[in-house]
Amino acid sequence: MSESSGSRSMPTVIVEADAPRAPTKRRRLRVALRSPFASVRMLLEFYRTFGDAILRDKGIFVAALASSLGAAFCEIAKPFPLKILFDNVITPAAQRTRLPFIGELSRFSTQELLIGSSAALLGVSLVGALFAYGETYYTAAAGQKTAYRIRKQLVSHLQGLPLAFHARHRSGDLLVRMRADSTSGGATE
């Protein structure tokens, strides 16, 4: 490995450690975290590329968001019937609390409060389960439809490339890369 007399560049020897490596997700994330605005740029680039495929199913995304908020509300509301049970059924009638939307709870008997709080807890749990199911269903449906549109867009792009591109690249490499990229993007479940 000697330098030629008139040339300033040295011949390079590619060692296994110096060989270019395919960027992994972890390496791309490290690069993205170096700059404070890199994540915003990556998000905008993602939206420019796939925004039309995502916005076509905005109704499903809204349903998933509404289901998620409903499930969260039901989780927050679950302890309230237990509060009524512990504060008004277990304690004596003289210490019963007054609730603004129900009124004075002392007008109800202990048995009515027990049945009412149990029914309320059961109702909140059932409605919360329905919202949780809707959240899972709508999120998976939106992810699958979006992944299908992105895959379809990728295949049409590959079909539109000139034949010289396909002659330069091995078909197995393209298929493996396309399959890996499309399944990693569609893993929303």
Phi, psi and omega in degrees: 000086181244152180276136177286156189295321184263353185261141178269338183273144178264147176295141181258142176246124180273116176263157183305321181288332181272351183295141180295136181252150177291136182292130177266169180298320181296318180293320178296324179292318177299319179294321181292328182278352178292322182255138181292333181260003181293323180292324177293318177297319179295321178295318178294321177295318177298317181294321178296323182282314189244008184300319181294325178290328181281317185290342177295333182249037183294333177297320179291321178295322177294319177296321178294319178294317178297320178295321178296316178294321177297319178295321178294318178298319179293324177294323178289325183279347183300320182288343184298313175298329177291326176299314178298319180297310183287320184282332188244338179266317183281323181278162178296160184296335181289339183258014182293145182274160177251127180253138186297324185265348178254325183100201180288123181279353181289344178286345179266147176282166180298321180293319178296319178295320179297313180293317181295316180290325177294317178295321179295318178296319178295316180297315179297321179294318179293316179295321177297322178293321177296317177297319179296320176296315178299320178299313180296315182296309184292324178294316179294319180295317179295319179296318180293317180295319179294317178297322178298315180294322179292318177298318179297319177295321179294316180295318179294327176293317179295324179290333181276351180289151180293159181296332179297324177298314181290333177288327180284329185253143177285140184293327179296320179296318180296318181293318180295316180294318180296317181294317181295317181292320184286327178283327178290328177285334184262007181278083181250358183274000000 
